[in-house]
XYZ file of C-alpha atoms in Angstrom:
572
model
C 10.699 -12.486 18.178
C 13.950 -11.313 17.326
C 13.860 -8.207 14.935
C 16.942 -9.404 11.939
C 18.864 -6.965 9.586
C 18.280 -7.950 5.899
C 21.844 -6.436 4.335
C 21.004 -4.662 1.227
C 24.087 -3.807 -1.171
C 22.226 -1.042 -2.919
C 21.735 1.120 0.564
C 24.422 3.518 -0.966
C 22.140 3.620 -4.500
C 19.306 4.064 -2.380
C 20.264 7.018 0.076
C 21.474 8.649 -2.690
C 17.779 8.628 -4.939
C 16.284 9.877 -1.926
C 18.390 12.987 -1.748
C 18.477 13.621 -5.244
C 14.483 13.048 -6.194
C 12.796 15.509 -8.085
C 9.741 15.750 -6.209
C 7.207 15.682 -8.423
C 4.537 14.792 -5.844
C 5.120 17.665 -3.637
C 1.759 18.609 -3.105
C 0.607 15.165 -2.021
C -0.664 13.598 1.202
C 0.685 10.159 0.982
C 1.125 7.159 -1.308
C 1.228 3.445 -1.121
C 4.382 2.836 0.570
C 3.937 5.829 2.954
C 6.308 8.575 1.167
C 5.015 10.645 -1.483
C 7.215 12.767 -3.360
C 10.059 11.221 -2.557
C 12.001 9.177 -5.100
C 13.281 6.022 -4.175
C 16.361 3.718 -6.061
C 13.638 1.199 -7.324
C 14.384 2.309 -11.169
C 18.256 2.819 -11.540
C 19.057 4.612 -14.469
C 22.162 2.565 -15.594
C 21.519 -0.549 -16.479
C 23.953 -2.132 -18.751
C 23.178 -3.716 -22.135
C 24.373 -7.053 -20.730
C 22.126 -6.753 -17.659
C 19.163 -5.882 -20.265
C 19.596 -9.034 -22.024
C 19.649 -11.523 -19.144
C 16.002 -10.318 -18.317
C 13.743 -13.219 -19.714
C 10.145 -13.603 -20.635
C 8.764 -14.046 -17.782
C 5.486 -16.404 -16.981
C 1.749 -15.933 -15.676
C 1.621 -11.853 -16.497
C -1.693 -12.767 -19.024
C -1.793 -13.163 -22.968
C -2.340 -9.639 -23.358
C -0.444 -7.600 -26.311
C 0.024 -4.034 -27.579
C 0.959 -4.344 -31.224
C 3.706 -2.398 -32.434
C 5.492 -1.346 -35.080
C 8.972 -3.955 -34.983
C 10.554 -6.439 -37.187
C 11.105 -8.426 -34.411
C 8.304 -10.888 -33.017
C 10.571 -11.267 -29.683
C 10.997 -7.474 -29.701
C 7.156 -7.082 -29.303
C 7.263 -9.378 -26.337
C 9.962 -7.548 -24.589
C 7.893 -4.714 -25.620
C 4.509 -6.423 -23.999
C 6.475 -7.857 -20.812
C 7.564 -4.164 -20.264
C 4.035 -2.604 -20.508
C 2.971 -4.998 -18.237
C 5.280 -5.167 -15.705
C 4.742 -1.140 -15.890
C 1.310 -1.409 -15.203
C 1.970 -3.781 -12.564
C 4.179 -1.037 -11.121
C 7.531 -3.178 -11.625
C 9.122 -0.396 -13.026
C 12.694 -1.665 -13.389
C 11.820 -4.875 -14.321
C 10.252 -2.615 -17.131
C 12.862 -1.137 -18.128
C 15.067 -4.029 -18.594
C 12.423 -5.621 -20.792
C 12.366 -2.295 -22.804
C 16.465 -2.654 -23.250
C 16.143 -5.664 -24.485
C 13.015 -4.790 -27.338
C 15.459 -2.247 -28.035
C 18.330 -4.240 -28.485
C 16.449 -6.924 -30.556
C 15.434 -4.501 -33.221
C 17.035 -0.803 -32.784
C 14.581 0.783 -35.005
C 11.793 0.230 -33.162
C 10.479 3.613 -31.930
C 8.182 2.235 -29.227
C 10.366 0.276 -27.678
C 12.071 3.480 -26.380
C 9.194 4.957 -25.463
C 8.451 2.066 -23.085
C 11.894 2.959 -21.676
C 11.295 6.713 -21.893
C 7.662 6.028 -20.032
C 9.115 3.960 -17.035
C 11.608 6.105 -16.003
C 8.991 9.162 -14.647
C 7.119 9.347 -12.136
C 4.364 6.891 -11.278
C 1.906 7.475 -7.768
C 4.101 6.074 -5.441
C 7.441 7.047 -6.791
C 8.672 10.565 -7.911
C 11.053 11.106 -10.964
C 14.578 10.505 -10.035
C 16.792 13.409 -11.010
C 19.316 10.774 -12.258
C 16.591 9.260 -14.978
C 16.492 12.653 -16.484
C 19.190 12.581 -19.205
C 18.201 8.555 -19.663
C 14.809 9.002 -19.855
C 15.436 12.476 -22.582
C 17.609 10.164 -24.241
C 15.396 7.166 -24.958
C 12.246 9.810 -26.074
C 14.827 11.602 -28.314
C 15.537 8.157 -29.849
C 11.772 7.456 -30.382
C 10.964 10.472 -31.532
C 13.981 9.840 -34.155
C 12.889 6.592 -35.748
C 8.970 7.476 -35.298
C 8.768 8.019 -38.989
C 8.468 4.389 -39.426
C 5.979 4.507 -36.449
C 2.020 3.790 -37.139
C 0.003 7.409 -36.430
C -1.183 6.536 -33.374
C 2.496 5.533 -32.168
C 3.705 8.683 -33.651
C 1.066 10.397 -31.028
C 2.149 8.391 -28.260
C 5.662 9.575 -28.857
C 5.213 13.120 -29.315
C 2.881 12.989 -26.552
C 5.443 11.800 -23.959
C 8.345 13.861 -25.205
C 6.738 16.860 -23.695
C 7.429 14.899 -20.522
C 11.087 15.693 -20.678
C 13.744 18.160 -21.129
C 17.224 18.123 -21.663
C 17.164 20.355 -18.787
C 18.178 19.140 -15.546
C 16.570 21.700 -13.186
C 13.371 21.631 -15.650
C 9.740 22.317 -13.727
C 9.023 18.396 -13.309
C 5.231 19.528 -12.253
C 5.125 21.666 -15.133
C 6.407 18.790 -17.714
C 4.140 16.036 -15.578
C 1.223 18.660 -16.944
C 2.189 18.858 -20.038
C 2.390 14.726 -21.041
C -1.279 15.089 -19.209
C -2.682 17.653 -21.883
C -0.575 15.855 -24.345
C -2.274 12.430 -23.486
C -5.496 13.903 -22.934
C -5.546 14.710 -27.010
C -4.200 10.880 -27.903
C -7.142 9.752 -25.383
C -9.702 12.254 -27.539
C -8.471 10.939 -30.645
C -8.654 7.394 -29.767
C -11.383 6.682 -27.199
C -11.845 3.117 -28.004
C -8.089 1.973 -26.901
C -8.094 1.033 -23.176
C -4.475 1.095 -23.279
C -4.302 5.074 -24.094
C -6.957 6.303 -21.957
C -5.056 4.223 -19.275
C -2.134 6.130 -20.160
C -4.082 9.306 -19.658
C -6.139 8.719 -16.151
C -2.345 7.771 -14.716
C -0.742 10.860 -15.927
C -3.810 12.810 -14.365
C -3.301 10.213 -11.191
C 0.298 11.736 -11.270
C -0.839 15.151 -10.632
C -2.397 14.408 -7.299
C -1.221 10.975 -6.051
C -3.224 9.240 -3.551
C -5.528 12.416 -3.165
C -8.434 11.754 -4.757
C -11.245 12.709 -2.610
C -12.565 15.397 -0.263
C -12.962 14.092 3.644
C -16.602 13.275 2.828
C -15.607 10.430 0.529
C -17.932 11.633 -2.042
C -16.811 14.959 -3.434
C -14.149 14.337 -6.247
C -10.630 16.351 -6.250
C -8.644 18.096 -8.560
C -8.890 15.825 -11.645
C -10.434 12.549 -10.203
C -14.609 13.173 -11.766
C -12.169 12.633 -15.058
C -9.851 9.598 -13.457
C -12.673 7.989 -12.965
C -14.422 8.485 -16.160
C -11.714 7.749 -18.295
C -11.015 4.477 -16.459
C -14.769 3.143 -16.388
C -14.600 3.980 -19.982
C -11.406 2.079 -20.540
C -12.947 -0.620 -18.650
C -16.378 -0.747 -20.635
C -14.076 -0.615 -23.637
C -11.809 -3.529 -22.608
C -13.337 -5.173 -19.766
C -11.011 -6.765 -17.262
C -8.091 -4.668 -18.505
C -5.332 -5.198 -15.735
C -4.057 -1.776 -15.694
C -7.353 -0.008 -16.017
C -8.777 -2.596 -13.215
C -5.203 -1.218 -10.914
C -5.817 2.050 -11.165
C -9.449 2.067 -10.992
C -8.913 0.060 -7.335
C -6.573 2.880 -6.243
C -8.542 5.442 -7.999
C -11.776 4.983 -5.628
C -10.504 2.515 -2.855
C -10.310 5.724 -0.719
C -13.776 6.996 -1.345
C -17.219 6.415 0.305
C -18.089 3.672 -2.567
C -15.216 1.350 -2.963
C -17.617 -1.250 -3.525
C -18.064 -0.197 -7.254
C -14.490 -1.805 -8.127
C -15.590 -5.067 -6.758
C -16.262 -6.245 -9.702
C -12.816 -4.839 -11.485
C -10.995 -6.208 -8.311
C -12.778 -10.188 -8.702
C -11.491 -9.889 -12.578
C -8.126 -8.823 -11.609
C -7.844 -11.381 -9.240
C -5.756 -13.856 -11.290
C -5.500 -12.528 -14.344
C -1.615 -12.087 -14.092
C -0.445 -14.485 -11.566
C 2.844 -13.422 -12.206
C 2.972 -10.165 -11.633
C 2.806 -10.071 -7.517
C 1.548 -6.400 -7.346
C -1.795 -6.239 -9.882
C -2.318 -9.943 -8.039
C -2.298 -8.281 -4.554
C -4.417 -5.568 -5.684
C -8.178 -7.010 -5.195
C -6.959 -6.933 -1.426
C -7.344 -2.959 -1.668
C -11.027 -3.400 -2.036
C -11.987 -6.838 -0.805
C -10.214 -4.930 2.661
C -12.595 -2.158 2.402
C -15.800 -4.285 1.937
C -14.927 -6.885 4.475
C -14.039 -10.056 2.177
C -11.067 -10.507 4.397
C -11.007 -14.450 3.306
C -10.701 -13.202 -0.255
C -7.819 -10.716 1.064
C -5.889 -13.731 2.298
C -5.817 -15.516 -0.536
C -4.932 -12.945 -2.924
C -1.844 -11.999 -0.824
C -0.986 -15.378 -0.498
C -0.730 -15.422 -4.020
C 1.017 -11.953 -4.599
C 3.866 -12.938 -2.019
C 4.402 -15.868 -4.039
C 4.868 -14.494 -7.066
C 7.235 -11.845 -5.874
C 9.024 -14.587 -4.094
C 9.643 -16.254 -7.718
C 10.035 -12.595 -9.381
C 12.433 -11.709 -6.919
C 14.883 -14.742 -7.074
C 14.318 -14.474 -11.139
C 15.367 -11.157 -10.939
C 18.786 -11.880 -8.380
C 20.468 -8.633 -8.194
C 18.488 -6.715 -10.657
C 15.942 -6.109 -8.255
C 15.034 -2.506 -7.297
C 15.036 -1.589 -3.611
C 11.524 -0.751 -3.688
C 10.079 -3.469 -5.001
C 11.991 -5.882 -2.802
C 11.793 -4.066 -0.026
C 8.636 -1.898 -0.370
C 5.669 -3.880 -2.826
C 7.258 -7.365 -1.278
C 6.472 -6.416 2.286
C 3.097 -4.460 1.876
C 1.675 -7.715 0.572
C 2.640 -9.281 3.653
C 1.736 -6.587 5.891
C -1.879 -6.942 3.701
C -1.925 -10.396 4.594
C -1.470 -9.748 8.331
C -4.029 -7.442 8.613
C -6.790 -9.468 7.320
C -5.498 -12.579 9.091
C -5.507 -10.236 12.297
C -9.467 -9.191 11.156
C -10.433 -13.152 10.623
C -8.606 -14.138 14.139
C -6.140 -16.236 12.259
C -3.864 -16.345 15.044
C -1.112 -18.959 13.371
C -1.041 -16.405 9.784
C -1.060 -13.403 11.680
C 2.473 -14.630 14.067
C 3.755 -16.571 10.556
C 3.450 -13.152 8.829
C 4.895 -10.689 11.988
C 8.184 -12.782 11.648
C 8.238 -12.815 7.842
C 7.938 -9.149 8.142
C 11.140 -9.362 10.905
C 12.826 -11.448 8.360
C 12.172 -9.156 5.191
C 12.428 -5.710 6.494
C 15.751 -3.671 6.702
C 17.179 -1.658 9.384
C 19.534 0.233 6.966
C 16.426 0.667 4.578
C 14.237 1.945 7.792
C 17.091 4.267 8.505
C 15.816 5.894 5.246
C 12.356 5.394 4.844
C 9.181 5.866 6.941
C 7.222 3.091 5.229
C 9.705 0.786 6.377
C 9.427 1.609 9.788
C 5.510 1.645 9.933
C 5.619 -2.035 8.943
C 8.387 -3.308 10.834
C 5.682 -1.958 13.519
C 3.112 -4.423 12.669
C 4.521 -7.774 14.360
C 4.179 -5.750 17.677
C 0.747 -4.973 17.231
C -0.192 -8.680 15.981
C 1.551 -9.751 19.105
C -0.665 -7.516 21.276
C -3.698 -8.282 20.044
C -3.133 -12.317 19.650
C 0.076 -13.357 21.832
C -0.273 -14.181 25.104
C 0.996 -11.577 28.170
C 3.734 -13.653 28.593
C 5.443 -14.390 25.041
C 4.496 -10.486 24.105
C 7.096 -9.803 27.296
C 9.690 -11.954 25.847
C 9.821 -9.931 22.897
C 13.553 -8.538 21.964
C 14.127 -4.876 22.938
C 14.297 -3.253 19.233
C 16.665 -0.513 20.752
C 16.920 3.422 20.311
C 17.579 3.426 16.484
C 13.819 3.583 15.573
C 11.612 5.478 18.364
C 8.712 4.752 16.501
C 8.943 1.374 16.235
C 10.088 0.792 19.551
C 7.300 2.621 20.793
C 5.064 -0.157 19.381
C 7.191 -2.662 21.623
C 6.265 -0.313 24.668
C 2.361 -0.775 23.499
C 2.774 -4.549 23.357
C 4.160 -4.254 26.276
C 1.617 -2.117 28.552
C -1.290 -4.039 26.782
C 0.475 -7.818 28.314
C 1.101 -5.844 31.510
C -2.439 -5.123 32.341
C -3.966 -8.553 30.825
C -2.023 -9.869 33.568
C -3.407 -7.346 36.338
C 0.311 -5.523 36.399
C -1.007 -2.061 36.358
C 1.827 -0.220 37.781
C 4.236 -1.972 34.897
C 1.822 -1.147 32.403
C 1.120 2.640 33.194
C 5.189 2.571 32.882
C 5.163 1.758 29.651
C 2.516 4.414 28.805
C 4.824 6.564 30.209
C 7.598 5.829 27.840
C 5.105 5.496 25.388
C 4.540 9.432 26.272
C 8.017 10.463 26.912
C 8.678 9.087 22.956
C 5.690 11.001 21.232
C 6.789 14.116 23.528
C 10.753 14.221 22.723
C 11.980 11.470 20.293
C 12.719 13.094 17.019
C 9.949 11.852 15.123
C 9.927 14.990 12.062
C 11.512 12.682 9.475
C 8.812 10.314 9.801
C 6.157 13.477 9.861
C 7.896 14.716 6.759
C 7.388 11.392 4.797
C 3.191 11.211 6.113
C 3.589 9.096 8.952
C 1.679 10.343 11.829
C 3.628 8.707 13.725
C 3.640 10.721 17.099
C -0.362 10.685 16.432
C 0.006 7.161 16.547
C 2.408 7.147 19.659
C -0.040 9.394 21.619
C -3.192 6.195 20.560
C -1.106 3.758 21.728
C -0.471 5.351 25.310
C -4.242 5.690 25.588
C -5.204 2.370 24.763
C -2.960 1.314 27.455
C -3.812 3.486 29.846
C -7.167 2.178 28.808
C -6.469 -0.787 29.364
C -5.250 -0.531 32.832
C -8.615 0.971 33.765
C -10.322 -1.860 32.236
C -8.235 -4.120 34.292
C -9.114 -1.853 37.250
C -13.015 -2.459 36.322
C -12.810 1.291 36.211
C -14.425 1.802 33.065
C -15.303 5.655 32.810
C -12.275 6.142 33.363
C -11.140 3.576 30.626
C -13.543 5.226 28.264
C -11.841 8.693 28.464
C -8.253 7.333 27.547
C -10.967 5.671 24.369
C -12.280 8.783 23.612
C -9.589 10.356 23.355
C -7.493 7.888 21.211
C -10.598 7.501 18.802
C -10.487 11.959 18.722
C -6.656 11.234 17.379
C -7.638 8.144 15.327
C -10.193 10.198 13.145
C -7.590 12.438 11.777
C -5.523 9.736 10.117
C -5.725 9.520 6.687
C -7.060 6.587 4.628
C -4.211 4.400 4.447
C -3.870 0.530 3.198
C -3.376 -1.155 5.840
C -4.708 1.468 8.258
C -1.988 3.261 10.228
C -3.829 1.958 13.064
C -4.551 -1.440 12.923
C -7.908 -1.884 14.119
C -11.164 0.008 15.066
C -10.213 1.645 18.820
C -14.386 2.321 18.640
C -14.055 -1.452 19.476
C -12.454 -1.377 22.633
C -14.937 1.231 23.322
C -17.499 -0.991 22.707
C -16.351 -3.863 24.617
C -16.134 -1.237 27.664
C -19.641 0.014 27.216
C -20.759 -3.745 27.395
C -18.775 -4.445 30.556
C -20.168 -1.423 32.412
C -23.810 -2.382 31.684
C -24.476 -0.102 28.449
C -24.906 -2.606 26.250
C -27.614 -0.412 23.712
C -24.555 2.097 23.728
C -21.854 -0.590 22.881
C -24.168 -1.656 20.173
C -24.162 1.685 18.360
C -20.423 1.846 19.397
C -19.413 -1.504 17.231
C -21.668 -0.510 14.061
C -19.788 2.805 13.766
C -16.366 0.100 14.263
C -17.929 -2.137 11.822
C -18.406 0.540 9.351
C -14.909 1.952 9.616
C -13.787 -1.519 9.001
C -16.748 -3.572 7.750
C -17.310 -7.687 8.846
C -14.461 -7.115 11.588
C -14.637 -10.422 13.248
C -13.759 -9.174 16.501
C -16.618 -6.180 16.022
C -19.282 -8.813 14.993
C -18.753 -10.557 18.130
C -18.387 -7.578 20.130
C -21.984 -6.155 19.144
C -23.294 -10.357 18.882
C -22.593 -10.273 23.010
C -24.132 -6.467 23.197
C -27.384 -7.830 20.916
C -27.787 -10.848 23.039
C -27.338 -9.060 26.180
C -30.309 -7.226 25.734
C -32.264 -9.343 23.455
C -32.238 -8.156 20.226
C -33.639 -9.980 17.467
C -30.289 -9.887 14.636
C -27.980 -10.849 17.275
C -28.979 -13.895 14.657
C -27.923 -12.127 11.758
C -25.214 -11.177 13.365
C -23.816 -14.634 14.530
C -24.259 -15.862 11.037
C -21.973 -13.044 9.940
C -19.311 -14.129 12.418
C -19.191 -17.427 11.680
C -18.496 -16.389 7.825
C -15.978 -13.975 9.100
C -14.306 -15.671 11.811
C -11.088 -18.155 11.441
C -9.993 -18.342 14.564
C -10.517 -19.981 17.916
C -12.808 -18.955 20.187
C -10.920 -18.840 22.618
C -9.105 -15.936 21.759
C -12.598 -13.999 22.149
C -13.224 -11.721 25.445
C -13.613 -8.475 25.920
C -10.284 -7.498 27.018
C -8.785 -8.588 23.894
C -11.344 -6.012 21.958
């Protein structure tokens, strides 16, 4: 596997956003694509009037519509392509199609509010400081022509304008509040219109991105009790809405019920083919219930239709939707092929991600690096010893990711009985989590020298296991699984699979199989129908007798896509 440089023309564009983002998120733990409250170049704030009208209607984002107040019928599908391409967190896209409502009838008010809207923040992308004056400019226009507007447009507008201020060095937080208790009122005064109290659970969303829920899973924080009210009632309202159905998914994904947005998730799945993002999004849920199958079709289908988006959209493209949405649904697809043993998708999708991923975007951004990760762990858990060690030195510019080669790495070593080489590369594992300068990536919510410090004890797990010392392999477990538990819920996991696995499989090998059974439930319900868990605790149940070891085979033949020869314990 050779690791390739994707050039990217905006890297200038991009750099810049970063250091100039307002960040609005600042109390957050993480988002989506790993950073939160930092503001990426995926919305420039310049796009010219030309570039606005070479956006076209696009196909496959649903039959949907928002009526509003314009002369112009194609105005009001600029206006409905931009809404939905919002709520399917396109936000440039968005924009353009906004421009070009705007330039097909100039006195429509809402048609600048769409523009005004799209340009704050959103939960995976703080306002960028450059959007200010654009963004104060397009709700000073609405509010300007909103005389002709309906009532409830005239709310909407005077709603969002206490979102901005002409004010560069403004309180973002403070406005972000505001447009919530501004909203909230619309929301009050017009419960039956899905679209509004959308509008209202994302600005409250806003407030506390990706932080939802106390450790417990159950307890709701901050504002979510309301989130999630506001969306089911959206959802009753309008059922199958595609933005209430997104940002129910993320709203709950993360709690100890994620279950209750299967249904939401099976009618999003679909509904706007288009749209890659909202058609990737029933993975978020299908992951955490264990419908991995379901998960690799859906991301089939999202990378698809951001592979049409993206060449529709040629240069237009933001940075963080080619190089951010794009790649998580291929990272999404990798995991669950790596969960259903689908050895062929899971190598197919570790060298897309080498061939999509950019080294002068990963110079910027710690998502980037955590997936350009990935291929090394597929390789590790599904190449064999030898191809793994024919893997391409990544070099010195990303520690973090090159410690993942040094995992691969020790894991082939000792599958082929080379302990000494193996505990070397456990070593540099150590030496990188000890001195490389990791804070950057600590800064942007990447764990990463957490995530170092597993992957040295795996392998020095794993040398033990080769040594058919296994207490001593279960201490190296034990303490990787102590280091695994305080991760935070990510999508895909920041670790890619259960380590109470390999902890299993080393309780079976040294005779404790009624231990390794209890050992691969509590894997199976960290990551529920894990193929390689099932058939972990199947050989524990068989071992000594136990009557579901039937129940459990008929589970991992549902699960499992891969061949069985892939399956021993070493590869747990």
């Amino acid at each position: 596997m050779k690791i390739k440089t994707f050039t990217l023309t905006a890297a200038a564009v991009l750099a810049a956003a970063i250091g100039s983002a307002s960040l609005a998120h600042e109390d957050a733990r993480k988002t989506e694509l790993f950073k939160p409250g930092v503001g990426y170049a995926g919305e420039r704030a310049e796009p010219t009037a030309d570039l606005a009208a070479r956006v076209p209607l696009y196909e496959g984002l649903g039959s949907r519509s928002y009526e509003i107040t314009t002369r112009s019928p194609r105005a009001q599908a600029y206006f409905d392509q931009g809404l939905k391409l919002a709520w399917g967190f396109n936000h440039a896209e968005a924009r353009r199609a906004f421009r070009e409502a705007q330039r097909l009838d100039p006195s429509c008010a809402m048609c600048f509010w769409g523009e005004a809207f799209v340009l704050g923040s959103n939960i995976n992308d703080a306002m960028h400081d450059e959007a200010i004056a654009p963004a104060f400019e397009a709700i000073t226009q609405a509010m300007a022509l909103k005389d002709e507007a309906t009532p409830k447009e005239q709310a909407l507008i005077e709603a969002l304008a206490k979102r901005y201020a002409a004010d560069s060095s403004a309180d973002r937080a403070a406005l972000d509040r505001a447009w919530a208790d501004a909203i909230r009122t619309v929301a009050q005064r017009y419960p039956r219109d899905a679209d509004i109290q959308v509008l209202y659970a994302d600005a409250l969303m806003n407030l506390q991105p990706w932080d939802y829920w106390e450790a417990d899973g159950t307890t709701p924080k901050g504002y979510a009790a309301d989130i999630v009210a506001t969306l089911e009632r959206a959802l009753a309202v309008a059922p199958g809405h595609p933005a209430a159905a997104h940002l129910y998914i993320h709203a709950v994904e993360a709690s100890a019920t994620p279950e209750r947005a299967e249904p939401h998730a099976n009618a999003l799945r679909g509904a706007m083919p288009g749209a890659g993002h909202l058609t990737h999004m029933p993975a978020h849920i299908y992951s955490r219930v264990g419908r991995y199958q379901d998960s690799l079709a859906v991301n089939r289908d999202a990378i698809a239709a951001d592979e049409r988006m993206l060449e529709a959209m040629g240069d237009a493209a933001s940075p963080l939707y080619r190089f951010g949405y794009y790649p998580h649904n291929v990272h999404f697809l990798l995991m669950a092929a790596q969960m259903t043993g689908a050895k062929d998708d899971v190598l197919a999708s570790a060298e897309k991600l080498d061939a999509i991923t950019s080294d002068e975007v990963s110079a910027e951004l710690g998502w980037a690096q955590a997936i350009k990760t990935a291929p090394y762990s597929a390789h590790a858990q599904f190449a064999e010893p030898e191809a793994i060690l024919a893997l391409n030195d990544p070099g010195d510019q990303f520690p973090f990711v090159k410690g993942y080669w040094h995992y691969a790495r020790g894991v082939a070593f000792a599958r082929l009985g080379r302990v000494d080489e193996a505990l070397a590369e456990a070593a540099a594992l150590d030496e990188l989590y000890t001195n490389a300068d990791l804070d950057g990536l600590e800064a942007q919510y990447v764990p990463a020298r957490t995530l170092l410090e597993i992957a040295k004890h795996i392998v020095e797990a794993r040398v033990e296991q080769a040594r058919q010392d296994y207490p001593a392999a279960e201490h190296h477990l034990q303490e990787a699984i102590a280091l695994e538990d305080t991760i935070a819920y990510m999508e895909p996991p920041y670790w890619y699979y259960p380590v109470r696995q390999t902890l299993g499989a080393v309780q079976l090998q040294d005779g404790r199989a009624q231990e390794a059974i209890a050992t691969f439930r509590q894997a199976l319900k960290k990551q529920p129908k894990n193929g390689w868990a099932l058939w972990g605790l199947l050989q524990a149940q068989q071992q000594v007798g136990d009557a579901s070891a039937r129940q459990t085979e008929r589970e991992f033949r549902r699960v499992w896509l891969g061949d069985n020869t892939l399956l021993s314990l070493d590869r747990l």
